C-alpha cells in the first residue's frame, strides 16, 4: 500500500501561521521541515529567530 507524500508547502504555511500567532514551537517545527528538505540555511535562520525570540 502506497502512502501519499506529505504536502510540504502546506506544512510550511501552517508553521508560519503558528509563528505569526506567537507560538514559539512553530520555529522549531519549521526548522525541522527545512532540515528534512536539506535547506540548511533556511533552517538555521528560522531556528535562530525562534531562539532569540
mmCIF file of N, CA and C in Angstrom:
data_model
loop_
_atom_site.group_PDB
_atom_site.id
_atom_site.type_symbol
_atom_site.label_atom_id
_atom_site.label_comp_id
_atom_site.label_asym_id
_atom_site.label_seq_id
_atom_site.Cartn_x
_atom_site.Cartn_y
_atom_site.Cartn_z
ATOM 1 N N UNK A 1 0.838 -1.179 0.000
ATOM 2 C CA UNK A 1 0.000 0.000 0.000
ATOM 3 C C UNK A 1 0.886 1.248 0.000
ATOM 4 N N UNK A 2 0.616 2.144 -0.912
ATOM 5 C CA UNK A 2 1.428 3.339 -1.065
ATOM 6 C C UNK A 2 0.884 4.482 -0.212
ATOM 7 N N UNK A 3 1.778 5.160 0.495
ATOM 8 C CA UNK A 3 1.362 6.314 1.279
ATOM 9 C C UNK A 3 1.525 7.565 0.435
ATOM 10 N N UNK A 4 0.612 8.509 0.634
ATOM 11 C CA UNK A 4 0.733 9.747 -0.112
ATOM 12 C C UNK A 4 1.858 10.601 0.467
ATOM 13 N N UNK A 5 2.492 11.332 -0.391
ATOM 14 C CA UNK A 5 3.599 12.199 0.024
ATOM 15 C C UNK A 5 3.031 13.406 0.776
ATOM 16 N N UNK A 6 3.647 13.771 1.884
ATOM 17 C CA UNK A 6 3.122 14.902 2.648
ATOM 18 C C UNK A 6 3.234 16.200 1.846
ATOM 19 N N UNK A 7 2.271 17.053 2.036
ATOM 20 C CA UNK A 7 2.266 18.335 1.356
ATOM 21 C C UNK A 7 3.157 19.293 2.141
ATOM 22 N N UNK A 8 4.403 19.409 1.720
ATOM 23 C CA UNK A 8 5.387 20.205 2.447
ATOM 24 C C UNK A 8 5.066 21.692 2.403
ATOM 25 N N UNK A 9 4.519 22.156 1.303
ATOM 26 C CA UNK A 9 4.171 23.579 1.184
ATOM 27 C C UNK A 9 3.075 23.937 2.186
ATOM 28 N N UNK A 10 2.098 23.052 2.319
ATOM 29 C CA UNK A 10 1.007 23.293 3.261
ATOM 30 C C UNK A 10 1.531 23.270 4.697
ATOM 31 N N UNK A 11 2.434 22.345 4.991
ATOM 32 C CA UNK A 11 3.025 22.278 6.329
ATOM 33 C C UNK A 11 3.801 23.552 6.628
ATOM 34 N N UNK A 12 4.555 24.027 5.638
ATOM 35 C CA UNK A 12 5.319 25.266 5.807
ATOM 36 C C UNK A 12 4.383 26.433 6.128
ATOM 37 N N UNK A 13 3.268 26.521 5.426
ATOM 38 C CA UNK A 13 2.293 27.585 5.671
ATOM 39 C C UNK A 13 1.714 27.496 7.076
ATOM 40 N N UNK A 14 1.420 26.279 7.530
ATOM 41 C CA UNK A 14 0.852 26.093 8.864
ATOM 42 C C UNK A 14 1.839 26.499 9.958
ATOM 43 N N UNK A 15 3.121 26.150 9.790
ATOM 44 C CA UNK A 15 4.125 26.525 10.788
ATOM 45 C C UNK A 15 4.337 28.033 10.805
ATOM 46 N N UNK A 16 4.310 28.675 9.629
ATOM 47 C CA UNK A 16 4.448 30.133 9.575
ATOM 48 C C UNK A 16 3.249 30.807 10.233
ATOM 49 N N UNK A 17 2.076 30.237 10.050
ATOM 50 C CA UNK A 17 0.877 30.767 10.697
ATOM 51 C C UNK A 17 0.993 30.650 12.212
ATOM 52 N N UNK A 18 1.508 29.530 12.684
ATOM 53 C CA UNK A 18 1.713 29.336 14.125
ATOM 54 C C UNK A 18 2.693 30.373 14.671
ATOM 55 N N UNK A 19 3.745 30.658 13.919
ATOM 56 C CA UNK A 19 4.724 31.670 14.333
ATOM 57 C C UNK A 19 4.055 33.039 14.410
ATOM 58 N N UNK A 20 3.238 33.358 13.403
ATOM 59 C CA UNK A 20 2.534 34.642 13.395
ATOM 60 C C UNK A 20 1.595 34.785 14.585
ATOM 61 N N UNK A 21 1.059 33.660 15.049
ATOM 62 C CA UNK A 21 0.163 33.674 16.211
ATOM 63 C C UNK A 21 0.932 33.733 17.521
ATOM 64 N N UNK A 22 2.263 33.668 17.442
ATOM 65 C CA UNK A 22 3.082 33.765 18.644
ATOM 66 C C UNK A 22 3.433 32.436 19.276
ATOM 67 N N UNK A 23 3.184 31.348 18.580
ATOM 68 C CA UNK A 23 3.518 30.026 19.106
ATOM 69 C C UNK A 23 4.996 29.736 18.834
ATOM 70 N N UNK A 24 5.793 29.728 19.886
ATOM 71 C CA UNK A 24 7.241 29.574 19.761
ATOM 72 C C UNK A 24 7.612 28.229 19.153
ATOM 73 N N UNK A 25 6.836 27.185 19.392
ATOM 74 C CA UNK A 25 7.132 25.854 18.854
ATOM 75 C C UNK A 25 7.119 25.838 17.323
ATOM 76 N N UNK A 26 6.437 26.794 16.720
ATOM 77 C CA UNK A 26 6.393 26.867 15.265
ATOM 78 C C UNK A 26 7.768 27.038 14.647
ATOM 79 N N UNK A 27 8.651 27.749 15.353
ATOM 80 C CA UNK A 27 10.011 27.956 14.846
ATOM 81 C C UNK A 27 10.762 26.632 14.728
ATOM 82 N N UNK A 28 10.719 25.831 15.778
ATOM 83 C CA UNK A 28 11.469 24.568 15.737
ATOM 84 C C UNK A 28 10.871 23.605 14.715
ATOM 85 N N UNK A 29 9.550 23.588 14.609
ATOM 86 C CA UNK A 29 8.911 22.701 13.636
ATOM 87 C C UNK A 29 9.255 23.111 12.206
ATOM 88 N N UNK A 30 9.250 24.422 11.949
ATOM 89 C CA UNK A 30 9.592 24.903 10.611
ATOM 90 C C UNK A 30 11.061 24.626 10.303
ATOM 91 N N UNK A 31 11.929 24.798 11.284
ATOM 92 C CA UNK A 31 13.351 24.498 11.087
ATOM 93 C C UNK A 31 13.552 23.017 10.776
ATOM 94 N N UNK A 32 12.815 22.153 11.449
ATOM 95 C CA UNK A 32 12.905 20.710 11.164
ATOM 96 C C UNK A 32 12.445 20.401 9.746
ATOM 97 N N UNK A 33 11.380 21.063 9.323
ATOM 98 C CA UNK A 33 10.878 20.860 7.964
ATOM 99 C C UNK A 33 11.947 21.241 6.944
ATOM 100 N N UNK A 34 12.582 22.388 7.142
ATOM 101 C CA UNK A 34 13.640 22.818 6.228
ATOM 102 C C UNK A 34 14.828 21.862 6.266
ATOM 103 N N UNK A 35 15.137 21.329 7.441
ATOM 104 C CA UNK A 35 16.239 20.378 7.556
ATOM 105 C C UNK A 35 15.937 19.122 6.739
ATOM 106 N N UNK A 36 14.715 18.641 6.820
ATOM 107 C CA UNK A 36 14.329 17.452 6.050
ATOM 108 C C UNK A 36 14.398 17.712 4.549
ATOM 109 N N UNK A 37 14.155 18.960 4.158
ATOM 110 C CA UNK A 37 14.225 19.328 2.741
ATOM 111 C C UNK A 37 15.649 19.683 2.319
ATOM 112 N N UNK A 38 16.591 19.556 3.262
ATOM 113 C CA UNK A 38 18.004 19.873 3.027
ATOM 114 C C UNK A 38 18.198 21.338 2.643
ATOM 115 N N UNK A 39 17.413 22.208 3.280
ATOM 116 C CA UNK A 39 17.550 23.652 3.113
ATOM 117 C C UNK A 39 18.158 24.199 4.402
ATOM 118 N N UNK A 40 19.425 23.906 4.583
ATOM 119 C CA UNK A 40 20.114 24.170 5.842
ATOM 120 C C UNK A 40 20.126 25.648 6.212
ATOM 121 N N UNK A 41 20.388 26.514 5.265
ATOM 122 C CA UNK A 41 20.454 27.942 5.578
ATOM 123 C C UNK A 41 19.125 28.468 6.103
ATOM 124 N N UNK A 42 18.025 28.045 5.484
ATOM 125 C CA UNK A 42 16.706 28.452 5.966
ATOM 126 C C UNK A 42 16.457 27.899 7.360
ATOM 127 N N UNK A 43 16.844 26.656 7.587
ATOM 128 C CA UNK A 43 16.641 26.017 8.889
ATOM 129 C C UNK A 43 17.384 26.777 9.979
ATOM 130 N N UNK A 44 18.623 27.149 9.714
ATOM 131 C CA UNK A 44 19.418 27.877 10.706
ATOM 132 C C UNK A 44 18.810 29.246 10.984
ATOM 133 N N UNK A 45 18.375 29.938 9.951
ATOM 134 C CA UNK A 45 17.775 31.261 10.114
ATOM 135 C C UNK A 45 16.515 31.196 10.966
ATOM 136 N N UNK A 46 15.657 30.226 10.693
ATOM 137 C CA UNK A 46 14.410 30.076 11.447
ATOM 138 C C UNK A 46 14.707 29.685 12.890
ATOM 139 N N UNK A 47 15.643 28.779 13.077
ATOM 140 C CA UNK A 47 15.999 28.349 14.430
ATOM 141 C C UNK A 47 16.523 29.529 15.245
ATOM 142 N N UNK A 48 17.392 30.324 14.650
ATOM 143 C CA UNK A 48 17.935 31.495 15.357
ATOM 144 C C UNK A 48 16.843 32.498 15.690
ATOM 145 N N UNK A 49 15.926 32.712 14.765
ATOM 146 C CA UNK A 49 14.830 33.651 15.014
ATOM 147 C C UNK A 49 13.999 33.200 16.205
ATOM 148 N N UNK A 50 13.741 31.911 16.291
ATOM 149 C CA UNK A 50 12.975 31.377 17.417
ATOM 150 C C UNK A 50 13.759 31.395 18.710
ATOM 151 N N UNK A 51 15.051 31.168 18.625
ATOM 152 C CA UNK A 51 15.901 31.118 19.815
ATOM 153 C C UNK A 51 16.006 32.487 20.471
ATOM 154 N N UNK A 52 16.114 33.512 19.660
ATOM 155 C CA UNK A 52 16.285 34.860 20.194
ATOM 156 C C UNK A 52 14.958 35.585 20.388
ATOM 157 N N UNK A 53 13.871 34.902 20.244
ATOM 158 C CA UNK A 53 12.534 35.482 20.402
ATOM 159 C C UNK A 53 12.248 35.761 21.836
#
